[in-house]
mmCIF file of N, CA and C in Angstrom:
data_model
loop_
_atom_site.group_PDB
_atom_site.id
_atom_site.type_symbol
_atom_site.label_atom_id
_atom_site.label_comp_id
_atom_site.label_asym_id
_atom_site.label_seq_id
_atom_site.Cartn_x
_atom_site.Cartn_y
_atom_site.Cartn_z
ATOM 1 N N UNK M 1 -36.604 -66.950 52.521
ATOM 2 C CA UNK M 1 -35.620 -67.659 51.748
ATOM 3 C C UNK M 1 -34.255 -67.488 52.429
ATOM 4 N N UNK M 2 -33.655 -68.594 52.767
ATOM 5 C CA UNK M 2 -32.347 -68.582 53.405
ATOM 6 C C UNK M 2 -31.288 -68.992 52.408
ATOM 7 N N UNK M 3 -30.136 -68.333 52.545
ATOM 8 C CA UNK M 3 -29.015 -68.668 51.666
ATOM 9 C C UNK M 3 -28.208 -69.784 52.300
ATOM 10 N N UNK M 4 -27.713 -70.623 51.492
ATOM 11 C CA UNK M 4 -26.882 -71.732 51.954
ATOM 12 C C UNK M 4 -25.431 -71.259 52.081
ATOM 13 N N UNK M 5 -24.796 -71.594 53.209
ATOM 14 C CA UNK M 5 -23.381 -71.258 53.408
ATOM 15 C C UNK M 5 -22.546 -72.309 52.697
ATOM 16 N N UNK M 6 -21.755 -71.841 51.798
ATOM 17 C CA UNK M 6 -20.923 -72.754 51.011
ATOM 18 C C UNK M 6 -19.502 -72.763 51.564
ATOM 19 N N UNK M 7 -18.709 -73.644 51.087
ATOM 20 C CA UNK M 7 -17.324 -73.791 51.535
ATOM 21 C C UNK M 7 -16.495 -72.550 51.312
ATOM 22 N N UNK M 8 -16.699 -71.854 50.188
ATOM 23 C CA UNK M 8 -15.901 -70.652 49.927
ATOM 24 C C UNK M 8 -16.264 -69.521 50.884
ATOM 25 N N UNK M 9 -17.544 -69.516 51.403
ATOM 26 C CA UNK M 9 -17.926 -68.522 52.410
ATOM 27 C C UNK M 9 -17.106 -68.728 53.691
ATOM 28 N N UNK M 10 -17.059 -69.974 54.125
ATOM 29 C CA UNK M 10 -16.327 -70.307 55.348
ATOM 30 C C UNK M 10 -14.835 -70.009 55.176
ATOM 31 N N UNK M 11 -14.287 -70.357 54.018
ATOM 32 C CA UNK M 11 -12.874 -70.094 53.757
ATOM 33 C C UNK M 11 -12.596 -68.588 53.750
ATOM 34 N N UNK M 12 -13.494 -67.795 53.170
ATOM 35 C CA UNK M 12 -13.323 -66.340 53.140
ATOM 36 C C UNK M 12 -13.353 -65.756 54.549
ATOM 37 N N UNK M 13 -14.284 -66.197 55.384
ATOM 38 C CA UNK M 13 -14.371 -65.729 56.768
ATOM 39 C C UNK M 13 -13.093 -66.100 57.515
ATOM 40 N N UNK M 14 -12.627 -67.314 57.321
ATOM 41 C CA UNK M 14 -11.410 -67.808 57.976
ATOM 42 C C UNK M 14 -10.201 -66.954 57.570
ATOM 43 N N UNK M 15 -10.024 -66.710 56.282
ATOM 44 C CA UNK M 15 -8.893 -65.919 55.786
ATOM 45 C C UNK M 15 -8.986 -64.484 56.289
ATOM 46 N N UNK M 16 -10.175 -63.891 56.268
ATOM 47 C CA UNK M 16 -10.370 -62.523 56.731
ATOM 48 C C UNK M 16 -10.035 -62.389 58.224
ATOM 49 N N UNK M 17 -10.528 -63.304 59.046
ATOM 50 C CA UNK M 17 -10.296 -63.243 60.489
ATOM 51 C C UNK M 17 -8.803 -63.381 60.815
ATOM 52 N N UNK M 18 -8.151 -64.351 60.195
ATOM 53 C CA UNK M 18 -6.727 -64.537 60.478
ATOM 54 C C UNK M 18 -5.869 -63.422 59.886
ATOM 55 N N UNK M 19 -6.311 -62.780 58.815
ATOM 56 C CA UNK M 19 -5.584 -61.633 58.267
ATOM 57 C C UNK M 19 -5.577 -60.488 59.269
ATOM 58 N N UNK M 20 -6.705 -60.266 59.922
ATOM 59 C CA UNK M 20 -6.776 -59.213 60.943
ATOM 60 C C UNK M 20 -5.858 -59.556 62.104
ATOM 61 N N UNK M 21 -5.903 -60.783 62.590
ATOM 62 C CA UNK M 21 -5.071 -61.203 63.722
ATOM 63 C C UNK M 21 -3.588 -61.048 63.389
ATOM 64 N N UNK M 22 -3.186 -61.513 62.227
ATOM 65 C CA UNK M 22 -1.782 -61.439 61.827
ATOM 66 C C UNK M 22 -1.358 -59.982 61.638
ATOM 67 N N UNK M 23 -2.203 -59.148 61.065
ATOM 68 C CA UNK M 23 -1.877 -57.727 60.871
ATOM 69 C C UNK M 23 -1.660 -57.020 62.204
ATOM 70 N N UNK M 24 -2.554 -57.250 63.156
ATOM 71 C CA UNK M 24 -2.408 -56.626 64.467
ATOM 72 C C UNK M 24 -1.119 -57.097 65.138
ATOM 73 N N UNK M 25 -0.826 -58.385 65.070
ATOM 74 C CA UNK M 25 0.410 -58.909 65.671
ATOM 75 C C UNK M 25 1.650 -58.298 65.028
ATOM 76 N N UNK M 26 1.650 -58.127 63.725
ATOM 77 C CA UNK M 26 2.792 -57.526 63.042
ATOM 78 C C UNK M 26 2.978 -56.065 63.453
ATOM 79 N N UNK M 27 1.891 -55.312 63.558
ATOM 80 C CA UNK M 27 1.985 -53.913 63.978
ATOM 81 C C UNK M 27 2.543 -53.831 65.400
ATOM 82 N N UNK M 28 2.036 -54.652 66.314
ATOM 83 C CA UNK M 28 2.517 -54.634 67.694
ATOM 84 C C UNK M 28 3.989 -55.054 67.779
ATOM 85 N N UNK M 29 4.380 -56.075 67.038
ATOM 86 C CA UNK M 29 5.777 -56.526 67.056
ATOM 87 C C UNK M 29 6.701 -55.450 66.489
ATOM 88 N N UNK M 30 6.288 -54.806 65.408
ATOM 89 C CA UNK M 30 7.098 -53.743 64.808
ATOM 90 C C UNK M 30 7.294 -52.600 65.791
ATOM 91 N N UNK M 31 6.217 -52.163 66.441
ATOM 92 C CA UNK M 31 6.324 -51.066 67.409
ATOM 93 C C UNK M 31 7.151 -51.462 68.629
ATOM 94 N N UNK M 32 7.076 -52.706 69.058
ATOM 95 C CA UNK M 32 7.875 -53.158 70.200
ATOM 96 C C UNK M 32 9.364 -53.109 69.863
ATOM 97 N N UNK M 33 9.724 -53.551 68.678
ATOM 98 C CA UNK M 33 11.132 -53.541 68.276
ATOM 99 C C UNK M 33 11.610 -52.118 68.022
ATOM 100 N N UNK M 34 10.771 -51.287 67.427
ATOM 101 C CA UNK M 34 11.146 -49.915 67.099
ATOM 102 C C UNK M 34 11.403 -49.073 68.352
ATOM 103 N N UNK M 35 10.668 -49.312 69.426
ATOM 104 C CA UNK M 35 10.798 -48.492 70.627
ATOM 105 C C UNK M 35 11.664 -49.135 71.700
ATOM 106 N N UNK M 36 12.286 -50.283 71.422
ATOM 107 C CA UNK M 36 13.123 -50.956 72.416
ATOM 108 C C UNK M 36 14.335 -50.099 72.732
ATOM 109 N N UNK M 37 14.535 -49.750 74.016
ATOM 110 C CA UNK M 37 15.627 -48.837 74.352
ATOM 111 C C UNK M 37 17.013 -49.459 74.299
ATOM 112 N N UNK M 38 17.126 -50.750 74.238
ATOM 113 C CA UNK M 38 18.444 -51.365 74.129
ATOM 114 C C UNK M 38 18.801 -52.187 75.352
ATOM 115 N N UNK M 39 20.011 -52.636 75.365
ATOM 116 C CA UNK M 39 20.483 -53.488 76.444
ATOM 117 C C UNK M 39 21.022 -52.658 77.600
ATOM 118 N N UNK M 40 20.904 -53.193 78.798
ATOM 119 C CA UNK M 40 21.467 -52.532 79.977
ATOM 120 C C UNK M 40 22.983 -52.701 80.008
ATOM 121 N N UNK M 41 23.455 -53.903 79.705
ATOM 122 C CA UNK M 41 24.894 -54.185 79.681
ATOM 123 C C UNK M 41 25.200 -54.971 78.414
ATOM 124 N N UNK M 42 26.425 -54.851 77.933
ATOM 125 C CA UNK M 42 26.771 -55.540 76.686
ATOM 126 C C UNK M 42 26.994 -57.028 76.903
ATOM 127 N N UNK M 43 27.473 -57.425 78.090
ATOM 128 C CA UNK M 43 27.709 -58.829 78.367
ATOM 129 C C UNK M 43 27.187 -59.140 79.769
ATOM 130 N N UNK M 44 26.032 -59.775 79.845
ATOM 131 C CA UNK M 44 25.398 -60.017 81.142
ATOM 132 C C UNK M 44 26.199 -60.984 82.007
ATOM 133 N N UNK M 45 26.911 -61.905 81.393
ATOM 134 C CA UNK M 45 27.712 -62.841 82.184
ATOM 135 C C UNK M 45 28.831 -62.113 82.931
ATOM 136 N N UNK M 46 29.535 -61.231 82.228
ATOM 137 C CA UNK M 46 30.625 -60.477 82.861
ATOM 138 C C UNK M 46 30.056 -59.573 83.957
ATOM 139 N N UNK M 47 28.934 -58.920 83.693
ATOM 140 C CA UNK M 47 28.321 -58.038 84.693
ATOM 141 C C UNK M 47 27.869 -58.817 85.922
ATOM 142 N N UNK M 48 27.453 -60.055 85.734
ATOM 143 C CA UNK M 48 26.958 -60.843 86.863
ATOM 144 C C UNK M 48 28.080 -61.297 87.801
ATOM 145 N N UNK M 49 29.307 -61.303 87.329
ATOM 146 C CA UNK M 49 30.420 -61.796 88.143
ATOM 147 C C UNK M 49 30.693 -60.924 89.366
ATOM 148 N N UNK M 50 30.418 -59.627 89.261
ATOM 149 C CA UNK M 50 30.674 -58.740 90.397
ATOM 150 C C UNK M 50 29.388 -58.138 90.953
ATOM 151 N N UNK M 51 28.245 -58.633 90.520
ATOM 152 C CA UNK M 51 26.970 -58.029 90.915
ATOM 153 C C UNK M 51 26.769 -58.028 92.430
ATOM 154 N N UNK M 52 26.937 -59.155 93.080
ATOM 155 C CA UNK M 52 26.688 -59.240 94.526
ATOM 156 C C UNK M 52 27.637 -58.337 95.307
ATOM 157 N N UNK M 53 28.893 -58.318 94.918
ATOM 158 C CA UNK M 53 29.872 -57.461 95.599
ATOM 159 C C UNK M 53 29.541 -55.980 95.393
ATOM 160 N N UNK M 54 29.202 -55.606 94.148
ATOM 161 C CA UNK M 54 28.844 -54.221 93.856
ATOM 162 C C UNK M 54 27.594 -53.804 94.616
ATOM 163 N N UNK M 55 26.628 -54.698 94.689
ATOM 164 C CA UNK M 55 25.382 -54.405 95.399
ATOM 165 C C UNK M 55 25.644 -54.206 96.891
ATOM 166 N N UNK M 56 26.441 -55.074 97.474
ATOM 167 C CA UNK M 56 26.751 -54.953 98.907
ATOM 168 C C UNK M 56 27.483 -53.640 99.201
ATOM 169 N N UNK M 57 28.409 -53.272 98.330
ATOM 170 C CA UNK M 57 29.143 -52.018 98.505
ATOM 171 C C UNK M 57 28.191 -50.833 98.405
ATOM 172 N N UNK M 58 27.311 -50.860 97.425
ATOM 173 C CA UNK M 58 26.344 -49.781 97.253
ATOM 174 C C UNK M 58 25.386 -49.718 98.439
ATOM 175 N N UNK M 59 24.937 -50.866 98.930
ATOM 176 C CA UNK M 59 24.018 -50.889 100.077
ATOM 177 C C UNK M 59 24.693 -50.356 101.342
ATOM 178 N N UNK M 60 26.020 -50.474 101.432
ATOM 179 C CA UNK M 60 26.733 -49.979 102.612
ATOM 180 C C UNK M 60 26.650 -48.456 102.737
ATOM 181 N N UNK M 61 26.329 -47.776 101.637
ATOM 182 C CA UNK M 61 26.160 -46.328 101.690
ATOM 183 C C UNK M 61 24.949 -45.943 102.547
ATOM 184 N N UNK M 62 23.948 -46.836 102.592
ATOM 185 C CA UNK M 62 22.734 -46.613 103.390
ATOM 186 C C UNK M 62 21.996 -45.338 102.949
ATOM 187 N N UNK M 63 21.926 -45.130 101.630
ATOM 188 C CA UNK M 63 21.232 -43.976 101.089
ATOM 189 C C UNK M 63 19.764 -44.315 100.856
ATOM 190 N N UNK M 64 18.895 -43.368 101.129
ATOM 191 C CA UNK M 64 17.494 -43.436 100.726
ATOM 192 C C UNK M 64 17.343 -42.505 99.533
ATOM 193 N N UNK M 65 16.883 -43.059 98.418
ATOM 194 C CA UNK M 65 16.811 -42.288 97.176
ATOM 195 C C UNK M 65 15.369 -42.275 96.674
ATOM 196 N N UNK M 66 14.902 -41.079 96.331
ATOM 197 C CA UNK M 66 13.580 -40.940 95.721
ATOM 198 C C UNK M 66 13.612 -39.738 94.796
ATOM 199 N N UNK M 67 12.665 -39.712 93.884
ATOM 200 C CA UNK M 67 12.576 -38.593 92.942
ATOM 201 C C UNK M 67 11.114 -38.242 92.738
ATOM 202 N N UNK M 68 10.886 -36.963 92.480
ATOM 203 C CA UNK M 68 9.524 -36.506 92.205
ATOM 204 C C UNK M 68 9.589 -35.369 91.198
ATOM 205 N N UNK M 69 8.450 -35.128 90.582
ATOM 206 C CA UNK M 69 8.369 -34.059 89.585
ATOM 207 C C UNK M 69 7.284 -33.090 90.018
ATOM 208 N N UNK M 70 7.662 -31.836 90.164
ATOM 209 C CA UNK M 70 6.719 -30.779 90.509
ATOM 210 C C UNK M 70 6.811 -29.718 89.431
ATOM 211 N N UNK M 71 5.784 -29.647 88.595
ATOM 212 C CA UNK M 71 5.832 -28.744 87.448
ATOM 213 C C UNK M 71 6.869 -29.242 86.464
ATOM 214 N N UNK M 72 7.866 -28.422 86.199
ATOM 215 C CA UNK M 72 8.936 -28.844 85.292
ATOM 216 C C UNK M 72 10.266 -29.007 86.031
ATOM 217 N N UNK M 73 10.206 -29.190 87.359
ATOM 218 C CA UNK M 73 11.418 -29.380 88.166
ATOM 219 C C UNK M 73 11.451 -30.811 88.698
ATOM 220 N N UNK M 74 12.513 -31.526 88.331
ATOM 221 C CA UNK M 74 12.750 -32.873 88.841
ATOM 222 C C UNK M 74 13.566 -32.752 90.121
ATOM 223 N N UNK M 75 13.027 -33.308 91.203
ATOM 224 C CA UNK M 75 13.703 -33.244 92.491
ATOM 225 C C UNK M 75 14.201 -34.635 92.858
ATOM 226 N N UNK M 76 15.498 -34.737 93.106
ATOM 227 C CA UNK M 76 16.135 -35.986 93.505
ATOM 228 C C UNK M 76 16.548 -35.857 94.962
ATOM 229 N N UNK M 77 15.920 -36.659 95.823
ATOM 230 C CA UNK M 77 16.220 -36.646 97.255
ATOM 231 C C UNK M 77 17.119 -37.832 97.584
ATOM 232 N N UNK M 78 18.310 -37.561 98.050
ATOM 233 C CA UNK M 78 19.226 -38.596 98.519
ATOM 234 C C UNK M 78 19.569 -38.241 99.961
ATOM 235 N N UNK M 79 19.202 -39.143 100.861
ATOM 236 C CA UNK M 79 19.469 -38.890 102.272
ATOM 237 C C UNK M 79 20.167 -40.086 102.897
ATOM 238 N N UNK M 80 20.921 -39.794 103.949
ATOM 239 C CA UNK M 80 21.550 -40.826 104.762
ATOM 240 C C UNK M 80 21.288 -40.452 106.216
ATOM 241 N N UNK M 81 20.606 -41.338 106.925
ATOM 242 C CA UNK M 81 20.223 -41.085 108.316
ATOM 243 C C UNK M 81 19.453 -39.775 108.447
ATOM 244 N N UNK M 82 18.604 -39.478 107.453
ATOM 245 C CA UNK M 82 17.772 -38.281 107.501
ATOM 246 C C UNK M 82 18.443 -37.002 107.063
ATOM 247 N N UNK M 83 19.731 -37.044 106.766
ATOM 248 C CA UNK M 83 20.460 -35.849 106.334
ATOM 249 C C UNK M 83 20.684 -35.896 104.818
ATOM 250 N N UNK M 84 20.541 -34.744 104.134
ATOM 251 C CA UNK M 84 20.736 -34.741 102.683
ATOM 252 C C UNK M 84 22.174 -35.056 102.290
ATOM 253 N N UNK M 85 22.301 -35.733 101.174
ATOM 254 C CA UNK M 85 23.608 -36.102 100.625
ATOM 255 C C UNK M 85 23.751 -35.419 99.268
ATOM 256 N N UNK M 86 24.940 -34.912 98.971
ATOM 257 C CA UNK M 86 25.224 -34.283 97.685
ATOM 258 C C UNK M 86 26.338 -35.064 96.983
ATOM 259 N N UNK M 87 25.985 -36.148 96.282
ATOM 260 C CA UNK M 87 27.013 -36.931 95.610
ATOM 261 C C UNK M 87 27.442 -36.293 94.298
ATOM 262 N N UNK M 88 28.497 -36.820 93.720
ATOM 263 C CA UNK M 88 28.924 -36.417 92.381
ATOM 264 C C UNK M 88 28.081 -37.211 91.393
ATOM 265 N N UNK M 89 27.296 -36.532 90.578
ATOM 266 C CA UNK M 89 26.449 -37.195 89.584
ATOM 267 C C UNK M 89 27.296 -37.460 88.348
ATOM 268 N N UNK M 90 27.586 -38.733 88.089
ATOM 269 C CA UNK M 90 28.363 -39.094 86.896
ATOM 270 C C UNK M 90 27.491 -39.060 85.654
ATOM 271 N N UNK M 91 26.279 -39.601 85.785
ATOM 272 C CA UNK M 91 25.341 -39.545 84.671
ATOM 273 C C UNK M 91 23.927 -39.692 85.210
ATOM 274 N N UNK M 92 23.018 -39.037 84.524
ATOM 275 C CA UNK M 92 21.602 -39.128 84.864
ATOM 276 C C UNK M 92 20.820 -39.020 83.566
ATOM 277 N N UNK M 93 19.923 -39.956 83.359
ATOM 278 C CA UNK M 93 19.072 -39.933 82.179
ATOM 279 C C UNK M 93 17.634 -40.042 82.644
ATOM 280 N N UNK M 94 16.820 -39.083 82.252
ATOM 281 C CA UNK M 94 15.419 -39.044 82.620
ATOM 282 C C UNK M 94 14.609 -39.299 81.366
ATOM 283 N N UNK M 95 13.815 -40.372 81.373
ATOM 284 C CA UNK M 95 13.040 -40.702 80.183
ATOM 285 C C UNK M 95 11.957 -41.703 80.466
ATOM 286 N N UNK M 96 11.247 -42.041 79.437
ATOM 287 C CA UNK M 96 10.175 -43.029 79.531
ATOM 288 C C UNK M 96 10.770 -44.408 79.768
ATOM 289 N N UNK M 97 9.968 -45.271 80.341
ATOM 290 C CA UNK M 97 10.434 -46.626 80.632
ATOM 291 C C UNK M 97 10.532 -47.475 79.372
ATOM 292 N N UNK M 98 9.744 -47.160 78.349
ATOM 293 C CA UNK M 98 9.642 -48.048 77.193
ATOM 294 C C UNK M 98 10.380 -47.599 75.949
ATOM 295 N N UNK M 99 10.838 -46.355 75.894
ATOM 296 C CA UNK M 99 11.569 -45.923 74.701
ATOM 297 C C UNK M 99 12.537 -44.801 75.057
ATOM 298 N N UNK M 100 13.395 -44.464 74.120
ATOM 299 C CA UNK M 100 14.435 -43.459 74.379
ATOM 300 C C UNK M 100 14.179 -42.142 73.640
ATOM 301 N N UNK M 101 13.044 -42.021 72.981
ATOM 302 C CA UNK M 101 12.765 -40.829 72.183
ATOM 303 C C UNK M 101 12.662 -39.562 73.026
ATOM 304 N N UNK M 102 12.201 -39.674 74.288
ATOM 305 C CA UNK M 102 12.032 -38.498 75.127
ATOM 306 C C UNK M 102 13.112 -38.396 76.207
ATOM 307 N N UNK M 103 14.208 -39.134 76.050
ATOM 308 C CA UNK M 103 15.279 -39.101 77.044
ATOM 309 C C UNK M 103 15.878 -37.698 77.159
ATOM 310 N N UNK M 104 16.177 -37.323 78.400
ATOM 311 C CA UNK M 104 16.788 -36.038 78.700
ATOM 312 C C UNK M 104 17.942 -36.274 79.659
ATOM 313 N N UNK M 105 18.903 -35.369 79.642
ATOM 314 C CA UNK M 105 20.024 -35.439 80.572
ATOM 315 C C UNK M 105 19.913 -34.246 81.519
ATOM 316 N N UNK M 106 19.276 -34.457 82.680
ATOM 317 C CA UNK M 106 19.103 -33.335 83.600
ATOM 318 C C UNK M 106 20.428 -32.921 84.231
ATOM 319 N N UNK M 107 20.578 -31.618 84.433
ATOM 320 C CA UNK M 107 21.753 -31.060 85.097
ATOM 321 C C UNK M 107 21.297 -30.652 86.498
ATOM 322 N N UNK M 108 21.697 -31.440 87.487
ATOM 323 C CA UNK M 108 21.240 -31.228 88.857
ATOM 324 C C UNK M 108 22.080 -30.185 89.574
ATOM 325 N N UNK M 109 21.389 -29.405 90.410
ATOM 326 C CA UNK M 109 22.056 -28.457 91.299
ATOM 327 C C UNK M 109 21.560 -28.735 92.711
ATOM 328 N N UNK M 110 22.488 -28.773 93.660
ATOM 329 C CA UNK M 110 22.157 -29.049 95.057
ATOM 330 C C UNK M 110 21.797 -27.739 95.752
ATOM 331 N N UNK M 111 20.624 -27.712 96.402
ATOM 332 C CA UNK M 111 20.178 -26.489 97.071
ATOM 333 C C UNK M 111 20.287 -26.572 98.597
ATOM 334 N N UNK M 112 21.037 -27.554 99.083
ATOM 335 C CA UNK M 112 21.181 -27.731 100.521
ATOM 336 C C UNK M 112 20.254 -28.787 101.086
ATOM 337 N N UNK M 113 19.194 -29.097 100.344
ATOM 338 C CA UNK M 113 18.225 -30.100 100.794
ATOM 339 C C UNK M 113 18.085 -31.242 99.788
ATOM 340 N N UNK M 114 18.109 -30.912 98.514
ATOM 341 C CA UNK M 114 17.900 -31.910 97.466
ATOM 342 C C UNK M 114 18.583 -31.439 96.185
ATOM 343 N N UNK M 115 18.654 -32.347 95.233
ATOM 344 C CA UNK M 115 19.185 -32.025 93.909
ATOM 345 C C UNK M 115 17.993 -31.713 93.010
ATOM 346 N N UNK M 116 18.069 -30.610 92.269
ATOM 347 C CA UNK M 116 16.954 -30.200 91.418
ATOM 348 C C UNK M 116 17.465 -29.898 90.010
ATOM 349 N N UNK M 117 16.600 -30.232 89.029
ATOM 350 C CA UNK M 117 16.951 -29.979 87.626
ATOM 351 C C UNK M 117 15.678 -29.728 86.831
ATOM 352 N N UNK M 118 15.725 -28.795 85.886
ATOM 353 C CA UNK M 118 14.562 -28.587 85.016
ATOM 354 C C UNK M 118 14.484 -29.696 83.963
ATOM 355 N N UNK M 119 13.267 -30.190 83.720
ATOM 356 C CA UNK M 119 13.027 -31.214 82.702
ATOM 357 C C UNK M 119 11.712 -30.902 81.992
ATOM 358 N N UNK M 120 11.507 -31.548 80.875
ATOM 359 C CA UNK M 120 10.255 -31.419 80.124
ATOM 360 C C UNK M 120 9.565 -32.777 80.169
ATOM 361 N N UNK M 121 8.520 -32.889 81.000
ATOM 362 C CA UNK M 121 7.859 -34.184 81.168
ATOM 363 C C UNK M 121 6.355 -33.991 81.289
ATOM 364 N N UNK M 122 5.632 -34.967 80.801
ATOM 365 C CA UNK M 122 4.184 -34.974 80.930
ATOM 366 C C UNK M 122 3.762 -36.106 81.851
ATOM 367 N N UNK M 123 2.481 -36.356 81.931
ATOM 368 C CA UNK M 123 1.997 -37.418 82.813
ATOM 369 C C UNK M 123 2.444 -38.795 82.341
ATOM 370 N N UNK M 124 2.546 -39.709 83.303
ATOM 371 C CA UNK M 124 2.893 -41.085 82.976
ATOM 372 C C UNK M 124 4.033 -41.617 83.813
ATOM 373 N N UNK M 125 4.571 -42.735 83.374
ATOM 374 C CA UNK M 125 5.651 -43.430 84.064
ATOM 375 C C UNK M 125 6.987 -43.011 83.464
ATOM 376 N N UNK M 126 7.868 -42.471 84.306
ATOM 377 C CA UNK M 126 9.191 -42.027 83.892
ATOM 378 C C UNK M 126 10.240 -42.742 84.725
ATOM 379 N N UNK M 127 11.436 -42.850 84.199
ATOM 380 C CA UNK M 127 12.564 -43.430 84.927
ATOM 381 C C UNK M 127 13.714 -42.428 84.969
ATOM 382 N N UNK M 128 14.377 -42.402 86.109
ATOM 383 C CA UNK M 128 15.626 -41.656 86.236
ATOM 384 C C UNK M 128 16.720 -42.694 86.430
ATOM 385 N N UNK M 129 17.556 -42.883 85.406
ATOM 386 C CA UNK M 129 18.670 -43.827 85.490
ATOM 387 C C UNK M 129 19.884 -43.048 85.976
ATOM 388 N N UNK M 130 20.316 -43.377 87.186
ATOM 389 C CA UNK M 130 21.282 -42.565 87.902
ATOM 390 C C UNK M 130 22.572 -43.313 88.176
ATOM 391 N N UNK M 131 23.697 -42.633 87.962
ATOM 392 C CA UNK M 131 25.035 -43.094 88.374
ATOM 393 C C UNK M 131 25.661 -41.956 89.160
ATOM 394 N N UNK M 132 25.946 -42.217 90.423
ATOM 395 C CA UNK M 132 26.519 -41.183 91.288
ATOM 396 C C UNK M 132 27.634 -41.799 92.121
ATOM 397 N N UNK M 133 28.544 -40.951 92.596
ATOM 398 C CA UNK M 133 29.643 -41.402 93.458
ATOM 399 C C UNK M 133 29.557 -40.689 94.793
ATOM 400 N N UNK M 134 29.813 -41.464 95.844
ATOM 401 C CA UNK M 134 29.850 -40.904 97.186
ATOM 402 C C UNK M 134 31.179 -40.173 97.384
ATOM 403 N N UNK M 135 31.327 -39.503 98.526
ATOM 404 C CA UNK M 135 32.568 -38.781 98.814
ATOM 405 C C UNK M 135 33.773 -39.703 98.846
ATOM 406 N N UNK M 136 33.560 -40.971 99.278
ATOM 407 C CA UNK M 136 34.678 -41.916 99.337
ATOM 408 C C UNK M 136 34.814 -42.758 98.067
ATOM 409 N N UNK M 137 34.138 -42.354 96.973
ATOM 410 C CA UNK M 137 34.334 -42.981 95.675
ATOM 411 C C UNK M 137 33.486 -44.202 95.367
ATOM 412 N N UNK M 138 32.525 -44.537 96.208
ATOM 413 C CA UNK M 138 31.669 -45.702 95.957
ATOM 414 C C UNK M 138 30.643 -45.342 94.894
ATOM 415 N N UNK M 139 30.538 -46.219 93.885
ATOM 416 C CA UNK M 139 29.590 -46.015 92.794
ATOM 417 C C UNK M 139 28.193 -46.432 93.230
ATOM 418 N N UNK M 140 27.219 -45.572 92.971
ATOM 419 C CA UNK M 140 25.818 -45.842 93.251
ATOM 420 C C UNK M 140 25.079 -45.811 91.925
ATOM 421 N N UNK M 141 24.407 -46.912 91.585
ATOM 422 C CA UNK M 141 23.637 -46.998 90.343
ATOM 423 C C UNK M 141 22.228 -47.447 90.681
ATOM 424 N N UNK M 142 21.237 -46.731 90.171
ATOM 425 C CA UNK M 142 19.860 -47.126 90.437
ATOM 426 C C UNK M 142 18.947 -46.522 89.392
ATOM 427 N N UNK M 143 17.872 -47.235 89.120
ATOM 428 C CA UNK M 143 16.796 -46.716 88.281
ATOM 429 C C UNK M 143 15.687 -46.301 89.235
ATOM 430 N N UNK M 144 15.411 -45.014 89.274
ATOM 431 C CA UNK M 144 14.404 -44.460 90.174
ATOM 432 C C UNK M 144 13.141 -44.214 89.359
ATOM 433 N N UNK M 145 12.036 -44.795 89.785
ATOM 434 C CA UNK M 145 10.765 -44.640 89.079
ATOM 435 C C UNK M 145 10.095 -43.350 89.532
ATOM 436 N N UNK M 146 9.641 -42.574 88.573
ATOM 437 C CA UNK M 146 8.940 -41.315 88.850
ATOM 438 C C UNK M 146 7.581 -41.400 88.154
ATOM 439 N N UNK M 147 6.524 -41.449 88.948
ATOM 440 C CA UNK M 147 5.167 -41.496 88.387
ATOM 441 C C UNK M 147 4.552 -40.109 88.445
ATOM 442 N N UNK M 148 4.142 -39.614 87.301
ATOM 443 C CA UNK M 148 3.551 -38.282 87.206
ATOM 444 C C UNK M 148 2.064 -38.445 86.905
ATOM 445 N N UNK M 149 1.194 -37.959 87.810
ATOM 446 C CA UNK M 149 -0.260 -38.122 87.572
ATOM 447 C C UNK M 149 -0.753 -37.281 86.408
#
């Protein structure tokens, strides 16, 4: 004996399926907005007016910048022509790429080869948002990606 599928059965399946889809979308949208770290600049048009000039000035420093994490020590390597550079760190924020809940402000110390700072980090994708000045006052700004296995 087979049961006949009636219109209310189909309507119930339809409502149930779309309720799940809409619920999942709402949860994902809520979490995306809740963890959004914010804007990079308050007015992108004003920032864009000097972008090319600022970039060219920063590139003239000819710095190679990289960062790595060994245990709980964040190492920032800044070199020019293979020699270590010790700039003035105006600001440094070490945190996740997608939210600001785990952001830290590392205090770097130069050991003659690299800048090192203790941080609390686990595996995953991290960013070091760096603002530093060279000896001649040129501003260097970069987001350095740090991948921790």
